[in-house]
Coordinates of C-alpha atoms in Angstrom, one line a residue:
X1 CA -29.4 161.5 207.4
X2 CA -29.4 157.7 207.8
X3 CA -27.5 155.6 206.1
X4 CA -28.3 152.1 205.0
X5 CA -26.3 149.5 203.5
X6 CA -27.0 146.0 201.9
X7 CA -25.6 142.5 200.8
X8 CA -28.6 141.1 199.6
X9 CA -28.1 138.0 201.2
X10 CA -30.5 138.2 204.1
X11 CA -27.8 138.1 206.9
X12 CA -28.8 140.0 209.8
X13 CA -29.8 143.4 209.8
X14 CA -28.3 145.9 211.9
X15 CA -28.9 149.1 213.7
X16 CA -26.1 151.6 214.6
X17 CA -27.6 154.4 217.2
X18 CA -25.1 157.3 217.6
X19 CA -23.5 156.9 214.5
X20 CA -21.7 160.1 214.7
X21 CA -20.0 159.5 217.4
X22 CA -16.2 158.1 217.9
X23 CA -17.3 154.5 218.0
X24 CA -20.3 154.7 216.0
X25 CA -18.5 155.6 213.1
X26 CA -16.3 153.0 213.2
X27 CA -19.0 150.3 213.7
X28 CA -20.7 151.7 210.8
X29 CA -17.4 152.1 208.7
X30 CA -16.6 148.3 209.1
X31 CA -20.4 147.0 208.6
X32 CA -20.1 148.6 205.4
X33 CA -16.8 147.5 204.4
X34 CA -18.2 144.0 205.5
X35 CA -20.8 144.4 203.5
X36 CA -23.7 143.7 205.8
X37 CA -27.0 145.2 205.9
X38 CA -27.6 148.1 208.6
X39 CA -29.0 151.1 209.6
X40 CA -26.9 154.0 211.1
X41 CA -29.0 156.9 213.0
X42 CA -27.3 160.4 214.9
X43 CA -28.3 161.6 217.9
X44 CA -29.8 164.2 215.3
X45 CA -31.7 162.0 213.8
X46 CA -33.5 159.5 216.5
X47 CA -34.5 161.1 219.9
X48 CA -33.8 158.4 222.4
X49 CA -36.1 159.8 224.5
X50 CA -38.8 159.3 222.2
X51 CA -40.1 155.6 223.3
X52 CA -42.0 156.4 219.7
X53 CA -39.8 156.7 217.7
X54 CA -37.3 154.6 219.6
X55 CA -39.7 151.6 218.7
X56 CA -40.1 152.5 215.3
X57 CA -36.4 152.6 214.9
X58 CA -35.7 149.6 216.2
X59 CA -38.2 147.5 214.4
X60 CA -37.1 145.0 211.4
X61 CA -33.7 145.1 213.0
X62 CA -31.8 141.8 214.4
X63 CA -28.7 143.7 216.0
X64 CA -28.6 147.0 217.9
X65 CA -25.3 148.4 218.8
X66 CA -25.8 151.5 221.2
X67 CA -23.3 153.5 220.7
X68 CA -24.8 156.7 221.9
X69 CA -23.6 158.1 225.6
X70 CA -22.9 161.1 227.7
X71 CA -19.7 160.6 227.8
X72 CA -18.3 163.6 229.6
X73 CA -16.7 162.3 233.2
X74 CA -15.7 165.3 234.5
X75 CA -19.2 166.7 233.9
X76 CA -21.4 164.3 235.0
X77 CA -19.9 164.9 238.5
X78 CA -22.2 168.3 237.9
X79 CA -24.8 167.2 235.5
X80 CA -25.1 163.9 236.8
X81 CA -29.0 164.0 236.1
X82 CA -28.7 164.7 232.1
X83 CA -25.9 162.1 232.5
X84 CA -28.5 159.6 233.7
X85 CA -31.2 160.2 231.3
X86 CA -28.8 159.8 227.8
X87 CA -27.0 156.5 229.5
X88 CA -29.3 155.7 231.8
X89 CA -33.3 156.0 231.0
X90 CA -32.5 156.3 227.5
X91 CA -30.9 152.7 227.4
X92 CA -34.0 151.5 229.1
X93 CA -36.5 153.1 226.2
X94 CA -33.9 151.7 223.9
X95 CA -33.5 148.0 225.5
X96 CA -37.2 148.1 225.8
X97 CA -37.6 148.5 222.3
X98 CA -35.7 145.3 221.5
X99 CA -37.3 143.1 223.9
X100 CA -40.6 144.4 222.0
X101 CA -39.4 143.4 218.8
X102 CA -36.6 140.5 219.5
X103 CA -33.2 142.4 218.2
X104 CA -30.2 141.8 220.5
X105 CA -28.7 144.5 221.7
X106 CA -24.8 145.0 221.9
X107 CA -24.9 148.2 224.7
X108 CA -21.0 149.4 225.6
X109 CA -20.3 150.5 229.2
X110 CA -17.3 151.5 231.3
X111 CA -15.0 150.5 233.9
X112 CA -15.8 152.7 235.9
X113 CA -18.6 150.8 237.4
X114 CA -16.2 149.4 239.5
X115 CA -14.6 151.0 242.8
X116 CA -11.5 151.5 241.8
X117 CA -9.8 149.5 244.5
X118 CA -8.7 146.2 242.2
X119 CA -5.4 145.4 242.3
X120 CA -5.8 142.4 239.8
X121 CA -7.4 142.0 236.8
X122 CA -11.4 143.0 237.1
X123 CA -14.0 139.6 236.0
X124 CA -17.1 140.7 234.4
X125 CA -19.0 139.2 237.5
X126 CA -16.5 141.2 239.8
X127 CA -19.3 143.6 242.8
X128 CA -20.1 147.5 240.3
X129 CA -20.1 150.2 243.3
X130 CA -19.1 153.4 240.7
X131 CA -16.5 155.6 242.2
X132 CA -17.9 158.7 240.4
X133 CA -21.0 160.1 238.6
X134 CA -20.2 159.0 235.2
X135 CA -20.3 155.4 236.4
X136 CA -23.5 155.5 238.4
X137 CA -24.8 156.6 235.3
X138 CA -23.3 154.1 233.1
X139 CA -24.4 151.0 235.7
X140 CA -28.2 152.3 235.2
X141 CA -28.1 151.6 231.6
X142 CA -26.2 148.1 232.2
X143 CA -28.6 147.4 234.7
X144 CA -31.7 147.9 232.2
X145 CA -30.6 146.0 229.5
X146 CA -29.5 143.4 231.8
X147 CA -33.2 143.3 233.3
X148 CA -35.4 144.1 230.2
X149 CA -33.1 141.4 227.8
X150 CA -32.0 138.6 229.9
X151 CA -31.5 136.5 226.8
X152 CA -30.2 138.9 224.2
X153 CA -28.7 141.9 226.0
X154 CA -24.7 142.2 226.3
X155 CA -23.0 144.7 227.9
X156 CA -19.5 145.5 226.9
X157 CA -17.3 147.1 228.9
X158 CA -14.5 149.1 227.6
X159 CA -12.3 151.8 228.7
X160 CA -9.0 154.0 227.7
X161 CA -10.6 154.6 224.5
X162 CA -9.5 156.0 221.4
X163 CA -9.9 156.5 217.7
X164 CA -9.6 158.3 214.6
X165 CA -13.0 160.5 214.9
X166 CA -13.3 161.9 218.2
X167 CA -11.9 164.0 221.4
X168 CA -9.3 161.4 223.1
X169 CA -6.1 160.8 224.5
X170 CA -3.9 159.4 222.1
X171 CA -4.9 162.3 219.6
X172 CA -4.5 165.2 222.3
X173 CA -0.9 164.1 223.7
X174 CA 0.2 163.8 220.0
X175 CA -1.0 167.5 219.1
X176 CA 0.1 168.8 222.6
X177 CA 4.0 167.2 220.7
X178 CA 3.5 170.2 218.6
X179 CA 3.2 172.9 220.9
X180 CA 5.3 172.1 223.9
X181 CA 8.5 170.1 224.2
X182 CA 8.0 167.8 227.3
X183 CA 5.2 166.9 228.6
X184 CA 4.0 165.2 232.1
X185 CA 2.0 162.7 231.9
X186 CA 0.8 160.4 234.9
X187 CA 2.2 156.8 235.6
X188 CA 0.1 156.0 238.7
X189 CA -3.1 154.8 237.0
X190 CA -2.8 151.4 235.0
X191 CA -5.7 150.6 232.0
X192 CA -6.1 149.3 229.0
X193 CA -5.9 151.6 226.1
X194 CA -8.4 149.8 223.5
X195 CA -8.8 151.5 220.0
X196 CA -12.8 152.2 218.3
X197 CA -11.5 150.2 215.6
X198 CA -10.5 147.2 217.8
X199 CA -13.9 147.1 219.4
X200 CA -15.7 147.8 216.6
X201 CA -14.4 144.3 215.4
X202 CA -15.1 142.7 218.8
X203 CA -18.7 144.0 218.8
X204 CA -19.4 142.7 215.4
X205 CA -18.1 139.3 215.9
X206 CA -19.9 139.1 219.1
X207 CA -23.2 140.3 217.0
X208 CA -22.7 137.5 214.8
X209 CA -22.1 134.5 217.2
X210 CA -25.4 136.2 219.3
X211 CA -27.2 135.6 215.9
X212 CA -25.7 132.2 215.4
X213 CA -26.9 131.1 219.5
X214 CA -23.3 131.0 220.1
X215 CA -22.8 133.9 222.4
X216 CA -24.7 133.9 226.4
X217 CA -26.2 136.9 226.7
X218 CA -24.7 139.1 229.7
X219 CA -21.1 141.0 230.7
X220 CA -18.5 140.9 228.9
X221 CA -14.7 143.2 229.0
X222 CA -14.2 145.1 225.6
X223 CA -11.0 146.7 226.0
X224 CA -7.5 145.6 224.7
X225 CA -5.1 143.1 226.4
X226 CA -2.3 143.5 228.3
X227 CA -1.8 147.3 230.9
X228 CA 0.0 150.0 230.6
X229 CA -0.1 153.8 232.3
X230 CA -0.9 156.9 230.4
X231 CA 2.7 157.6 230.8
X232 CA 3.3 154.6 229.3
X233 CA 0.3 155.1 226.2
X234 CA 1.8 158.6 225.8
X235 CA 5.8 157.0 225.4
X236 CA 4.2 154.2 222.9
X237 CA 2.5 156.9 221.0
X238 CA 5.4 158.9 220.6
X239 CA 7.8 155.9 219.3
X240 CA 5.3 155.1 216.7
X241 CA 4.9 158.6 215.1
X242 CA 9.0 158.6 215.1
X243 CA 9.1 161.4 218.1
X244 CA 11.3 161.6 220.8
X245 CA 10.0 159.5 224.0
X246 CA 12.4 161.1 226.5
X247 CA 10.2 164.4 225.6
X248 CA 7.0 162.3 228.1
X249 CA 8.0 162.9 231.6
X250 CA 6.0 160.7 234.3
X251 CA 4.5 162.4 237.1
X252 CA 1.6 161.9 239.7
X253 CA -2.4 161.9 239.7
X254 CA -1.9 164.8 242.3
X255 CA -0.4 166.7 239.9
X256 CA -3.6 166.8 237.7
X257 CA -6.6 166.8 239.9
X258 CA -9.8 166.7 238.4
X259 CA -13.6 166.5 239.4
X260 CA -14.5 163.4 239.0
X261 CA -11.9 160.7 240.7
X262 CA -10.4 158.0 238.6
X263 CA -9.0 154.0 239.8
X264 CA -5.4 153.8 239.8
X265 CA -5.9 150.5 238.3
X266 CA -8.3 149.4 236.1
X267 CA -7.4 146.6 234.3
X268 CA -10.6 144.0 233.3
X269 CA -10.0 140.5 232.4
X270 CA -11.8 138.7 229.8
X271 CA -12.1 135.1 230.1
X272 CA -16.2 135.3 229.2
X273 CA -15.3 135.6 225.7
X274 CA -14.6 131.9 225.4
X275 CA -18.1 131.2 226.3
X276 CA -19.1 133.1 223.1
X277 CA -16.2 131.3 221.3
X278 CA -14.5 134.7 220.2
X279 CA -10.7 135.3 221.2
X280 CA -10.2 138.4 223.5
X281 CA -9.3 141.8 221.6
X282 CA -5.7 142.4 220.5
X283 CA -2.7 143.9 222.8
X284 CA -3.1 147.6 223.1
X285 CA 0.3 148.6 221.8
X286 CA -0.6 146.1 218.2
X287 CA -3.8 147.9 218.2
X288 CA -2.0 151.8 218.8
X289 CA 0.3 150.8 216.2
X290 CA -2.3 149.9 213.7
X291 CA -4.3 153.2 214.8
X292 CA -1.7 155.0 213.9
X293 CA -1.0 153.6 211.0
X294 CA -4.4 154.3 209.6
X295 CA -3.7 157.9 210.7
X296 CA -0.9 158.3 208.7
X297 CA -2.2 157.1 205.9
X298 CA -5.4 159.4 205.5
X299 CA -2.6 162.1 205.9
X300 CA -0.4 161.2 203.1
X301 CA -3.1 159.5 201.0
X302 CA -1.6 156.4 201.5
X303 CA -4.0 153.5 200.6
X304 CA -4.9 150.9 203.6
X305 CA -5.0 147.0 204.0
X306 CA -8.5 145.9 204.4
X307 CA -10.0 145.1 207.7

């Protein structure tokens, strides 16, 4: 069912599409604790492949935030057709829709439009050639927005991600604690791990200054500063829940090969957020420790410090 929220004081009004996803709940989580007026629609509820009711969706809205994808790597490399429709033509009917009616859109994307050969941080103007399906479908939908809304679409790129209401890493290596006592985690690929809460906040600050004409339209890197391995994410996560970190062992990409290949670096930079006058997003080990935090607290019932 959608949800709607309001201030009353005619700020901008916003439009959450996959709100019951990882990120989308957060987005829609912290616009409410804001207090702002928005919209927030499940892939349920609003068919993106319905330019109909895509345009009807979108209409009396100021800010879309897309936060529906495929977002199934490994699967893509097999279904890399559905793959393309939900990130790619979807994001076209969707970007369409706010060039039809003026609404910026705020439209996430990966890293892995990139080749995976960088051996220094990644610029948001750096060549896309994507090293595997997921990101061929992923660059379609950056390209579309980029085309359609030359003047109020912004692609966000983020990667490593996390949060408190979806499949990810941080939340499988902490339950996999419980069942075995070391585990091997690889320390040859280098990222960012970023936190949906983290770029929740990024994405609505970036919303605002795009209402304000403070923010270019175009690329910019949503993911937390700093690097780090998984090895080195799975360690971090372990010394902030109180667990043992000698129980993560490091081992090798070749130990864990999987369909779809993955950069062994993949670290982005972020210098285009001073042209929207926004600070980049916090270091990814402040941002774990905050995460997890939060997650201790819904277990024990322990209230939380406001956003």
């Amino acid at each position: 069912m959608t949800a709607t929220a309001t201030d009353g004081t005619g700020s901008a009004r916003w439009l959450v599409v996959g709100a019951g996803g990882m990120l989308g709940r957060d987005v829609s989580a912290l616009l409410a604790t804001r207090g702002l007026d928005f919209t927030a629609t499940t892939r349920a509820e609003l068919d993106l492949t319905d330019q109909d009711a895509v345009k009807a969706a979108v209409s009396g809205h100021d800010v879309v935030v897309n936060a529906a994808a495929w977002t199934d790597v490994d699967g893509a490399e097999t279904r890399e057709a559905e793959a393309s429709a939900i990130n790619g033509d979807a994001v076209r009917t969707l970007a369409a829709a706010c060039a039809d009616s003026g609404a910026r859109l705020l439209h996430p994307s990966t890293d892995y439009v990139f080749p995976g050969d960088a051996t220094s941080p990644i610029s948001e103007d750096a060549p896309t050639a994507p090293l595997n399906a997921y990101g061929r479908s992923k660059l379609l939908g950056e390209q579309a927005v980029l085309e359609l809304l030359p003047q109020t679409g912004y692609v966000v790129r983020t990667a490593w991600l996390y949060g408190r209401h979806g499949k990810n890493f941080v939340a499988t290596i902490l339950n996999a604690a419980n069942q075995r006592e070391f585990l091997d985690v690889v320390d040859d690929q280098l990222g960012q791990p970023t936190s949906t809460v983290a770029l929740a906040r990024q994405l609505l600050d970036l919303g605002d200054a795009a209402c304000a004409g403070k923010a270019p339209a175009g690329v910019y890197h949503g993911t937390c500063s700093g690097q780090t391995s998984w090895f080195g994410l799975a360690r971090a996560a372990f010394e902030l829940t109180g667990l043992d970190p000698e129980r993560v062992r490091p081992t090798t990409s070749d130990k864990f090969v999987r369909p779809a290949p993955r950069p062994a670096y993949s670290v982005l930079g972020h210098d285009r957020w001073a042209a929207a006058g926004l600070p980049p997003m916090p270091e990814w080990r402040a941002a774990l420790s905050e995460h997890l935090a939060a997650e201790t607290a819904e277990t024990t019932g322990t209230p939380e410090a406001e956003a």
